Amino acid sequence: MNVLVLNAGSSSLKFQVIATDLDRIKQNADERLCRGQVERIGGQAIVTLQSGQGERQKSAAPLRDIGAALGYVLQWLASANSGIPNINSIDDIHAVGNRVVHGGELFSESALITDQVLKGIEDCIDLAPLHNPSNIKGILAARKVFGSKVPQVAVFDTAFYSSLPDHAYLYAIPYHLYQRHRIRRYGFHGTSHRYVAHHYRILRQLTREQTNIITLHLGNGCSAAAIRAGKPIDTSMGMTPLEGLVMGTRSGDLDPSIVNLIATKEGLSTQEVDTLLNTQSGLLGISGLSNDMRVLCDELRQHDDRRVRLAIEIFCWRARKYIGAYLACMNGADAIVFTGGIGENSAAIRTRICAGFEWAGLQLDEQQNQKLIGTQGEISAAGSSLRAYVIPTDEELLIARDTARVILGEPHPS
Ligand code: AMP
């Protein structure tokens, strides 16, 4: 079946069409038919479209909302000149898989979207006010175009962590705040960590129970997960995606009293401080230059700027602290797996994060590390008892596969 994968944000719509079904999943023979994104929805939007492995086409179009953006994409999909294999009209789309950021405590796995499920996603808006409303808009836009004859599935970023033990997901604040407001750790990037854990298992021919790894998703957003016997037992992101590692523009962990202090000293509301911690902090905040690790690494190489060096040092230091903590919580792990734009592409950052873990049995193969850019493989030396891997993430593939599995009635596998 051809699955349209949608990731609807506040002003963007990312999509892919992936041909998959239970046989293709078993044989790892899914096929990506096209992909693209619409950015700056609401004004003159920038549209990028790519059929199969063809050239990317960029254009601009006035698109006022997600519905208009989806309409534009579907018109291209169905047009003769898009050249997408096996897609001649929108009737060739058989299902829609939606990325949904927050499933709260309601959704522990991907779900066929019914009115009741939609209501559940709405009920989680309080937990993800910036994300779930856009995800819902994407679902409703697709429903308007396809009607009820094309099933839709929701794949939740939080679902992977539904098995976290209570000692890992509860904060040490009055317990009634959890009972009243569901204040707890939910974790995010779950689809990515789950994909990477699954792929690691395939790569090493292990069972789920044999999978004991620490996964590091280092991209614009960054998170770590401790995965024991194939299931996460802790993760760095919390109630919101602000907690944990240092990110492009997010601070990650900090003393909660700082919020009040900044508000008082800078004359800001707590909402404004929240925005500052989410959008002006992290790599950008420390370096004063950029949230883009590529730019920072180039700057460090060329000018050895002090604040850029500091930003990179703090980024790697925080990642190392989480690895150390997770090694302790897991009673040791078999491997550290890097993914995300930085994890997949920056050998220099991987080197910095892995340096000094010899005590834990990790020995990097620096030649392999330099070689593996954007491709999968092992970067630890032979004989390393704590191994290190790079595994490029593919959240869209997992969303397409989950969509097919839910519709075709296959139980949730991993
Ligand atoms: P993502 O959110 O997964 O797309 O990752 C985006 C981040 O990956 C940005 O900070 C990019 O600068 C970073 N990135 C991509 N390629 C490289 C690279 N070769 N070296 C360092 N950072 C990179």
Tab-separated table of C-alpha atoms and ligand atoms in Angstrom:
chain	number	residue	atom	x	y	z
A	1	MET	CA	0.000	0.000	0.000
A	2	ASN	CA	1.098	3.581	-0.663
A	3	VAL	CA	1.220	5.483	2.618
A	4	LEU	CA	1.271	9.265	2.690
A	5	VAL	CA	3.307	10.227	5.756
A	6	LEU	CA	2.469	13.677	7.140
A	7	ASN	CA	4.366	15.750	9.678
A	8	ALA	CA	2.382	18.950	10.160
A	9	GLY	CA	4.015	21.759	12.147
A	10	SER	CA	2.882	25.281	13.011
A	11	SER	CA	4.050	26.715	9.687
A	12	SER	CA	5.379	23.694	7.845
A	13	LEU	CA	4.211	20.429	6.322
A	14	LYS	CA	6.669	17.629	5.625
A	15	PHE	CA	5.527	14.611	3.656
A	16	GLN	CA	6.672	11.386	2.037
A	17	VAL	CA	4.881	8.657	0.140
A	18	ILE	CA	6.236	5.204	0.975
A	19	ALA	CA	5.111	1.928	-0.581
A	20	THR	CA	5.006	-0.677	2.158
A	21	ASP	CA	3.038	-3.691	3.413
A	22	LEU	CA	3.650	-6.660	5.691
A	23	ASP	CA	5.772	-8.515	3.110
A	24	ARG	CA	7.814	-5.467	2.236
A	25	ILE	CA	8.405	-4.824	5.955
A	26	LYS	CA	9.658	-8.401	6.442
A	27	GLN	CA	11.956	-8.137	3.452
A	28	ASN	CA	13.009	-4.560	4.212
A	29	ALA	CA	11.785	-3.716	0.704
A	30	ASP	CA	9.762	-0.550	1.353
A	31	GLU	CA	10.027	2.002	-1.446
A	32	ARG	CA	10.148	5.779	-1.064
A	33	LEU	CA	8.113	7.181	-3.953
A	34	CYS	CA	8.436	10.897	-3.234
A	35	ARG	CA	9.054	13.403	-0.493
A	36	GLY	CA	8.973	17.116	0.150
A	37	GLN	CA	8.089	19.950	2.430
A	38	VAL	CA	6.190	23.201	2.508
A	39	GLU	CA	7.711	25.868	4.736
A	40	ARG	CA	6.475	29.305	5.815
A	41	ILE	CA	2.819	28.356	5.432
A	42	GLY	CA	0.613	31.391	5.994
A	43	GLY	CA	2.314	33.638	3.459
A	44	GLN	CA	4.420	33.048	0.381
A	45	ALA	CA	5.312	29.432	1.151
A	46	ILE	CA	8.498	27.719	-0.021
A	47	VAL	CA	7.768	24.311	-1.526
A	48	THR	CA	10.367	21.592	-2.067
A	49	LEU	CA	9.335	18.482	-3.984
A	50	GLN	CA	11.290	15.390	-4.963
A	51	SER	CA	10.080	12.381	-6.915
A	52	GLY	CA	11.914	9.115	-6.152
A	53	GLN	CA	15.630	9.776	-6.381
A	54	GLY	CA	15.057	12.678	-8.835
A	55	GLU	CA	16.149	16.280	-8.550
A	56	ARG	CA	14.657	18.461	-5.821
A	57	GLN	CA	12.398	21.178	-7.234
A	58	LYS	CA	11.960	24.367	-5.262
A	59	SER	CA	9.170	26.871	-5.848
A	60	ALA	CA	7.071	29.473	-4.041
A	61	ALA	CA	3.286	29.608	-3.714
A	62	PRO	CA	0.848	31.594	-1.587
A	63	LEU	CA	-0.525	28.942	0.817
A	64	ARG	CA	-2.609	30.239	3.696
A	65	ASP	CA	-2.874	27.120	5.885
A	66	ILE	CA	-2.069	23.427	6.215
A	67	GLY	CA	-5.156	22.494	4.169
A	68	ALA	CA	-3.971	24.666	1.277
A	69	ALA	CA	-0.448	23.222	1.582
A	70	LEU	CA	-1.761	19.643	1.493
A	71	GLY	CA	-3.962	20.513	-1.507
A	72	TYR	CA	-0.914	21.865	-3.323
A	73	VAL	CA	1.138	18.752	-2.558
A	74	LEU	CA	-1.647	16.391	-3.654
A	75	GLN	CA	-2.150	18.298	-6.886
A	76	TRP	CA	1.541	17.779	-7.642
A	77	LEU	CA	1.356	14.090	-6.639
A	78	ALA	CA	-1.501	13.490	-9.068
A	79	SER	CA	-0.081	15.523	-11.956
A	80	ALA	CA	1.458	13.710	-14.907
A	81	ASN	CA	4.665	15.740	-14.780
A	82	SER	CA	5.519	14.799	-11.189
A	83	GLY	CA	6.803	11.483	-12.546
A	84	ILE	CA	6.201	9.592	-9.303
A	85	PRO	CA	6.282	5.822	-9.870
A	86	ASN	CA	2.871	4.143	-9.325
A	87	ILE	CA	1.035	7.357	-8.447
A	88	ASN	CA	-1.330	8.622	-11.132
A	89	SER	CA	-4.057	10.138	-9.020
A	90	ILE	CA	-4.803	10.632	-5.330
A	91	ASP	CA	-6.727	7.334	-5.481
A	92	ASP	CA	-3.262	5.736	-5.445
A	93	ILE	CA	-2.798	6.926	-1.851
A	94	HIS	CA	-4.134	4.079	0.299
A	95	ALA	CA	-3.496	5.344	3.819
A	96	VAL	CA	-2.187	8.357	5.724
A	97	GLY	CA	0.287	8.104	8.615
A	98	ASN	CA	0.490	11.165	10.858
A	99	ARG	CA	3.280	12.125	13.207
A	100	VAL	CA	1.626	13.216	16.460
A	101	VAL	CA	3.933	14.698	19.073
A	102	HIS	CA	2.037	14.020	22.288
A	103	GLY	CA	-0.070	11.006	23.167
A	104	GLY	CA	0.091	11.651	26.926
A	105	GLU	CA	-0.776	8.603	29.008
A	106	LEU	CA	-3.605	7.766	26.605
A	107	PHE	CA	-1.637	6.231	23.748
A	108	SER	CA	0.996	3.566	24.266
A	109	GLU	CA	1.125	2.636	20.581
A	110	SER	CA	0.134	3.838	17.139
A	111	ALA	CA	-3.619	4.075	16.635
A	112	LEU	CA	-6.143	4.059	13.819
A	113	ILE	CA	-7.673	7.537	13.847
A	114	THR	CA	-11.343	7.496	14.833
A	115	ASP	CA	-13.350	10.368	16.301
A	116	GLN	CA	-12.507	8.989	19.736
A	117	VAL	CA	-8.758	8.908	18.987
A	118	LEU	CA	-8.952	12.431	17.602
A	119	LYS	CA	-10.629	13.517	20.828
A	120	GLY	CA	-7.784	11.866	22.772
A	121	ILE	CA	-5.195	13.800	20.730
A	122	GLU	CA	-7.162	16.980	21.473
A	123	ASP	CA	-7.132	16.110	25.171
A	124	CYS	CA	-3.313	16.096	25.024
A	125	ILE	CA	-3.156	19.666	23.661
A	126	ASP	CA	-2.480	20.964	27.183
A	127	LEU	CA	0.685	18.854	27.248
A	128	ALA	CA	1.935	20.004	23.816
A	129	PRO	CA	0.225	23.295	23.004
A	130	LEU	CA	2.738	24.106	20.277
A	131	HIS	CA	2.568	20.776	18.476
A	132	ASN	CA	-0.664	18.790	18.831
A	133	PRO	CA	-2.921	21.507	17.326
A	134	SER	CA	-0.839	21.493	14.115
A	135	ASN	CA	-0.859	17.689	14.026
A	136	ILE	CA	-4.659	17.768	14.346
A	137	LYS	CA	-4.891	20.303	11.516
A	138	GLY	CA	-2.925	17.902	9.312
A	139	ILE	CA	-5.263	15.021	10.176
A	140	LEU	CA	-8.373	17.111	9.507
A	141	ALA	CA	-6.981	18.450	6.228
A	142	ALA	CA	-6.311	14.890	5.034
A	143	ARG	CA	-9.757	13.783	6.209
A	144	LYS	CA	-11.333	16.596	4.192
A	145	VAL	CA	-9.556	15.517	1.006
A	146	PHE	CA	-9.702	11.737	1.342
A	147	GLY	CA	-12.909	11.297	3.329
A	148	SER	CA	-13.391	8.122	5.326
A	149	LYS	CA	-12.316	5.728	2.571
A	150	VAL	CA	-8.629	6.330	3.234
A	151	PRO	CA	-7.718	5.225	6.783
A	152	GLN	CA	-5.440	7.424	8.865
A	153	VAL	CA	-3.096	6.353	11.640
A	154	ALA	CA	-1.490	8.444	14.408
A	155	VAL	CA	2.098	7.590	15.373
A	156	PHE	CA	3.046	9.234	18.661
A	157	ASP	CA	6.467	10.624	19.588
A	158	THR	CA	5.797	9.730	23.199
A	159	ALA	CA	4.430	6.182	22.752
A	160	PHE	CA	7.825	4.444	22.830
A	161	TYR	CA	8.230	5.554	26.442
A	162	SER	CA	4.928	4.206	27.713
A	163	SER	CA	6.807	1.443	29.522
A	164	LEU	CA	9.082	3.792	31.510
A	165	PRO	CA	9.076	2.740	35.153
A	166	ASP	CA	7.455	5.209	37.576
A	167	HIS	CA	10.763	5.932	39.305
A	168	ALA	CA	12.029	7.239	35.938
A	169	TYR	CA	8.983	9.206	34.860
A	170	LEU	CA	7.979	10.876	38.133
A	171	TYR	CA	9.482	14.187	39.222
A	172	ALA	CA	10.225	14.665	42.921
A	173	ILE	CA	7.462	17.237	43.399
A	174	PRO	CA	4.246	16.795	45.422
A	175	TYR	CA	2.624	13.635	44.114
A	176	HIS	CA	-0.798	15.248	43.777
A	177	LEU	CA	0.590	17.436	40.980
A	178	TYR	CA	1.077	14.285	38.945
A	179	GLN	CA	-2.406	13.093	39.876
A	180	ARG	CA	-4.056	16.424	39.123
A	181	HIS	CA	-2.126	17.598	36.075
A	182	ARG	CA	-0.257	14.528	34.802
A	183	ILE	CA	3.054	16.332	35.381
A	184	ARG	CA	5.657	13.681	34.616
A	185	ARG	CA	8.366	12.740	32.124
A	186	TYR	CA	6.896	11.697	28.783
A	187	GLY	CA	9.965	11.771	26.539
A	188	PHE	CA	10.048	12.686	22.839
A	189	HIS	CA	11.816	11.612	19.632
A	190	GLY	CA	10.390	8.168	20.487
A	191	THR	CA	9.907	7.196	16.856
A	192	SER	CA	13.568	7.932	16.163
A	193	HIS	CA	14.935	6.058	19.210
A	194	ARG	CA	12.629	3.125	18.442
A	195	TYR	CA	13.729	3.009	14.791
A	196	VAL	CA	17.388	3.124	15.733
A	197	ALA	CA	17.029	0.438	18.423
A	198	HIS	CA	15.194	-1.802	15.966
A	199	HIS	CA	17.797	-1.231	13.263
A	200	TYR	CA	20.662	-1.936	15.676
A	201	ARG	CA	19.026	-5.233	16.523
A	202	ILE	CA	18.750	-6.179	12.843
A	203	LEU	CA	22.332	-5.090	12.194
A	204	ARG	CA	23.694	-7.221	15.039
A	205	GLN	CA	21.163	-10.027	14.648
A	206	LEU	CA	19.984	-9.769	18.237
A	207	THR	CA	16.634	-10.357	19.823
A	208	ARG	CA	14.803	-7.500	21.461
A	209	GLU	CA	15.700	-8.882	24.898
A	210	GLN	CA	19.388	-8.782	23.947
A	211	THR	CA	19.243	-5.094	23.051
A	212	ASN	CA	20.990	-3.027	25.733
A	213	ILE	CA	21.990	0.319	24.294
A	214	ILE	CA	22.145	4.042	24.857
A	215	THR	CA	20.738	5.923	21.875
A	216	LEU	CA	21.719	9.542	21.266
A	217	HIS	CA	19.519	11.508	18.884
A	218	LEU	CA	21.603	14.627	18.219
A	219	GLY	CA	19.928	16.973	15.762
A	220	ASN	CA	18.336	20.368	16.155
A	221	GLY	CA	16.578	18.770	19.106
A	222	CYS	CA	18.672	16.326	21.127
A	223	SER	CA	17.730	13.456	23.408
A	224	ALA	CA	19.224	10.326	24.933
A	225	ALA	CA	17.454	7.075	25.775
A	226	ALA	CA	18.549	4.169	27.952
A	227	ILE	CA	17.196	1.022	26.322
A	228	ARG	CA	17.402	-2.203	28.320
A	229	ALA	CA	16.083	-5.482	26.936
A	230	GLY	CA	14.687	-3.513	23.989
A	231	LYS	CA	12.613	-1.146	26.113
A	232	PRO	CA	13.426	2.369	27.278
A	233	ILE	CA	14.011	2.628	31.000
A	234	ASP	CA	14.829	6.332	30.957
A	235	THR	CA	15.098	9.256	28.578
A	236	SER	CA	16.435	12.783	28.798
A	237	MET	CA	13.487	14.821	27.510
A	238	GLY	CA	10.789	15.356	30.082
A	239	MET	CA	7.332	16.812	30.413
A	240	THR	CA	8.277	18.902	27.359
A	241	PRO	CA	11.166	18.621	24.866
A	242	LEU	CA	13.126	21.273	26.826
A	243	GLU	CA	14.769	18.984	29.389
A	244	GLY	CA	17.995	17.043	29.049
A	245	LEU	CA	20.773	17.558	26.534
A	246	VAL	CA	21.937	20.916	25.192
A	247	MET	CA	20.199	21.527	21.841
A	248	GLY	CA	20.364	23.995	18.955
A	249	THR	CA	18.276	26.653	20.716
A	250	ARG	CA	17.063	24.828	23.863
A	251	SER	CA	18.935	24.921	27.165
A	252	GLY	CA	18.253	21.372	28.289
A	253	ASP	CA	18.699	20.779	32.063
A	254	LEU	CA	18.968	23.765	34.370
A	255	ASP	CA	18.154	24.706	37.956
A	256	PRO	CA	14.395	25.459	37.929
A	257	SER	CA	14.924	28.480	40.205
A	258	ILE	CA	16.702	30.180	37.304
A	259	VAL	CA	13.318	30.718	35.624
A	260	ASN	CA	12.124	32.986	38.410
A	261	LEU	CA	15.489	34.677	38.659
A	262	ILE	CA	15.623	35.556	34.949
A	263	ALA	CA	12.004	36.726	35.076
A	264	THR	CA	12.746	39.069	37.997
A	265	LYS	CA	16.090	40.382	36.812
A	266	GLU	CA	15.121	40.811	33.143
A	267	GLY	CA	11.534	41.931	33.726
A	268	LEU	CA	10.081	39.042	31.742
A	269	SER	CA	6.988	36.938	32.292
A	270	THR	CA	7.549	33.257	33.045
A	271	GLN	CA	6.068	32.547	29.594
A	272	GLU	CA	8.728	34.794	28.051
A	273	VAL	CA	11.465	33.010	30.010
A	274	ASP	CA	10.096	29.709	28.724
A	275	THR	CA	10.380	31.039	25.171
A	276	LEU	CA	13.933	32.239	25.882
A	277	LEU	CA	14.925	28.794	27.148
A	278	ASN	CA	13.370	27.159	24.084
A	279	THR	CA	14.438	29.498	21.306
A	280	GLN	CA	17.444	31.592	22.376
A	281	SER	CA	19.471	29.184	24.470
A	282	GLY	CA	21.499	26.026	23.810
A	283	LEU	CA	24.264	26.239	21.179
A	284	LEU	CA	22.890	29.547	19.935
A	285	GLY	CA	22.705	31.109	23.380
A	286	ILE	CA	26.221	30.153	24.446
A	287	SER	CA	27.992	30.813	21.150
A	288	GLY	CA	26.026	33.949	20.284
A	289	LEU	CA	26.589	32.833	16.702
A	290	SER	CA	24.423	29.960	15.516
A	291	ASN	CA	22.303	26.968	16.466
A	292	ASP	CA	23.804	25.064	13.548
A	293	MET	CA	26.546	22.660	14.625
A	294	ARG	CA	28.075	22.738	11.133
A	295	VAL	CA	28.605	26.493	11.383
A	296	LEU	CA	30.055	26.138	14.897
A	297	CYS	CA	32.469	23.354	13.925
A	298	ASP	CA	33.686	25.406	10.928
A	299	GLU	CA	34.098	28.496	13.111
A	300	LEU	CA	36.048	26.507	15.703
A	301	ARG	CA	38.371	25.120	13.034
A	302	GLN	CA	38.977	28.481	11.397
A	303	HIS	CA	39.056	30.938	14.317
A	304	ASP	CA	38.972	28.925	17.549
A	305	ASP	CA	36.376	31.378	18.909
A	306	ARG	CA	36.157	31.030	22.711
A	307	ARG	CA	32.384	31.020	23.020
A	308	VAL	CA	31.980	28.662	20.103
A	309	ARG	CA	34.464	26.320	21.756
A	310	LEU	CA	32.518	26.634	24.999
A	311	ALA	CA	29.190	25.876	23.286
A	312	ILE	CA	30.613	22.688	21.767
A	313	GLU	CA	32.295	21.695	25.042
A	314	ILE	CA	29.081	22.135	27.045
A	315	PHE	CA	27.103	20.225	24.378
A	316	CYS	CA	29.483	17.253	24.548
A	317	TRP	CA	29.926	17.420	28.340
A	318	ARG	CA	26.150	17.135	28.854
A	319	ALA	CA	25.942	14.185	26.457
A	320	ARG	CA	28.787	12.468	28.338
A	321	LYS	CA	27.021	13.021	31.664
A	322	TYR	CA	23.910	11.290	30.342
A	323	ILE	CA	25.912	8.381	28.950
A	324	GLY	CA	27.616	7.958	32.328
A	325	ALA	CA	24.327	8.142	34.212
A	326	TYR	CA	22.636	5.660	31.899
A	327	LEU	CA	25.555	3.244	32.089
A	328	ALA	CA	25.036	3.286	35.862
A	329	CYS	CA	21.246	2.915	35.663
A	330	MET	CA	21.475	0.091	33.120
A	331	ASN	CA	24.280	-1.775	34.898
A	332	GLY	CA	26.349	-1.224	31.761
A	333	ALA	CA	25.349	-1.267	28.104
A	334	ASP	CA	26.529	-3.016	24.946
A	335	ALA	CA	26.619	-0.003	22.659
A	336	ILE	CA	26.125	3.720	22.203
A	337	VAL	CA	24.257	4.544	19.021
A	338	PHE	CA	24.470	7.968	17.362
A	339	THR	CA	21.717	9.351	15.140
A	340	GLY	CA	20.216	12.728	14.055
A	341	GLY	CA	21.876	15.379	11.875
A	342	ILE	CA	24.844	15.879	14.238
A	343	GLY	CA	25.110	12.248	15.385
A	344	GLU	CA	25.070	10.942	11.829
A	345	ASN	CA	27.340	13.536	10.234
A	346	SER	CA	29.804	14.954	12.720
A	347	ALA	CA	32.753	12.658	13.396
A	348	ALA	CA	34.360	15.445	15.459
A	349	ILE	CA	31.432	15.610	17.900
A	350	ARG	CA	31.281	11.802	18.172
A	351	THR	CA	35.004	11.772	18.998
A	352	ARG	CA	34.550	14.392	21.731
A	353	ILE	CA	31.592	12.576	23.251
A	354	CYS	CA	33.262	9.170	23.245
A	355	ALA	CA	36.689	10.364	24.467
A	356	GLY	CA	37.530	9.125	27.952
A	357	PHE	CA	35.063	6.246	28.043
A	358	GLU	CA	37.902	3.723	27.871
A	359	TRP	CA	37.172	2.909	31.533
A	360	ALA	CA	33.784	1.645	30.370
A	361	GLY	CA	35.328	-0.419	27.586
A	362	LEU	CA	34.788	1.976	24.680
A	363	GLN	CA	37.622	2.322	22.181
A	364	LEU	CA	36.791	4.375	19.104
A	365	ASP	CA	38.152	3.329	15.692
A	366	GLU	CA	38.969	6.864	14.605
A	367	GLN	CA	39.414	5.908	10.944
A	368	GLN	CA	35.989	4.294	10.822
A	369	ASN	CA	34.528	7.230	12.711
A	370	GLN	CA	35.870	9.696	10.133
A	371	LYS	CA	34.607	7.478	7.319
A	372	LEU	CA	31.029	6.983	8.483
A	373	ILE	CA	29.292	10.211	7.526
A	374	GLY	CA	25.558	9.817	7.018
A	375	THR	CA	25.830	6.043	6.727
A	376	GLN	CA	25.395	3.223	9.177
A	377	GLY	CA	28.066	1.111	10.795
A	378	GLU	CA	30.292	0.489	13.770
A	379	ILE	CA	32.780	3.140	14.817
A	380	SER	CA	34.312	1.325	17.791
A	381	ALA	CA	37.513	-0.697	17.519
A	382	ALA	CA	37.568	-4.502	17.439
A	383	GLY	CA	37.538	-5.823	20.993
A	384	SER	CA	35.728	-2.800	22.406
A	385	SER	CA	33.364	-4.144	25.066
A	386	LEU	CA	31.209	-1.012	24.885
A	387	ARG	CA	30.636	-0.526	21.175
A	388	ALA	CA	29.672	2.607	19.258
A	389	TYR	CA	27.505	2.777	16.140
A	390	VAL	CA	26.118	5.320	13.732
A	391	ILE	CA	22.598	4.541	12.510
A	392	PRO	CA	20.821	7.169	10.390
A	393	THR	CA	17.299	7.602	11.673
A	394	ASP	CA	14.227	7.214	9.445
A	395	GLU	CA	11.134	8.283	11.362
A	396	GLU	CA	9.019	8.498	8.197
A	397	LEU	CA	9.705	4.868	7.364
A	398	LEU	CA	8.632	3.783	10.822
A	399	ILE	CA	5.461	5.907	10.579
A	400	ALA	CA	4.635	4.329	7.189
A	401	ARG	CA	5.291	0.829	8.528
A	402	ASP	CA	3.211	1.400	11.660
A	403	THR	CA	0.403	2.741	9.485
A	404	ALA	CA	0.458	-0.390	7.340
A	405	ARG	CA	0.660	-2.660	10.407
A	406	VAL	CA	-2.264	-0.977	12.179
A	407	ILE	CA	-4.442	-1.103	9.058
A	408	LEU	CA	-3.498	-4.648	8.106
A	409	GLY	CA	-3.973	-5.872	11.659
A	410	GLU	CA	-0.411	-6.875	12.500
A	411	PRO	CA	0.407	-6.455	16.201
A	412	HIS	CA	2.846	-3.786	17.305
A	413	PRO	CA	6.300	-5.409	16.909
A	414	SER	CA	8.816	-3.197	18.667
B	1	AMP	P1	18.378	17.305	12.371
B	1	AMP	O1	17.504	18.092	13.298
B	1	AMP	O2	18.466	15.864	12.734
B	1	AMP	O3	18.077	17.541	10.912
B	1	AMP	O4	19.876	17.869	12.582
B	1	AMP	C1	20.223	19.195	12.321
B	1	AMP	C2	21.572	19.477	12.930
B	1	AMP	O5	22.556	18.594	12.370
B	1	AMP	C3	22.072	20.899	12.673
B	1	AMP	O6	22.628	21.430	13.856
B	1	AMP	C4	23.169	20.691	11.657
B	1	AMP	O7	24.133	21.674	11.700
B	1	AMP	C5	23.729	19.356	12.110
B	1	AMP	N1	24.608	18.772	11.109
B	1	AMP	C6	24.306	18.257	9.909
B	1	AMP	N2	25.439	17.883	9.274
B	1	AMP	C7	26.476	18.164	10.100
B	1	AMP	C8	27.901	18.026	10.028
B	1	AMP	N3	28.499	17.486	8.967
B	1	AMP	N4	28.645	18.437	11.080
B	1	AMP	C9	28.062	18.978	12.167
B	1	AMP	N5	26.742	19.138	12.295
B	1	AMP	C10	25.942	18.741	11.280
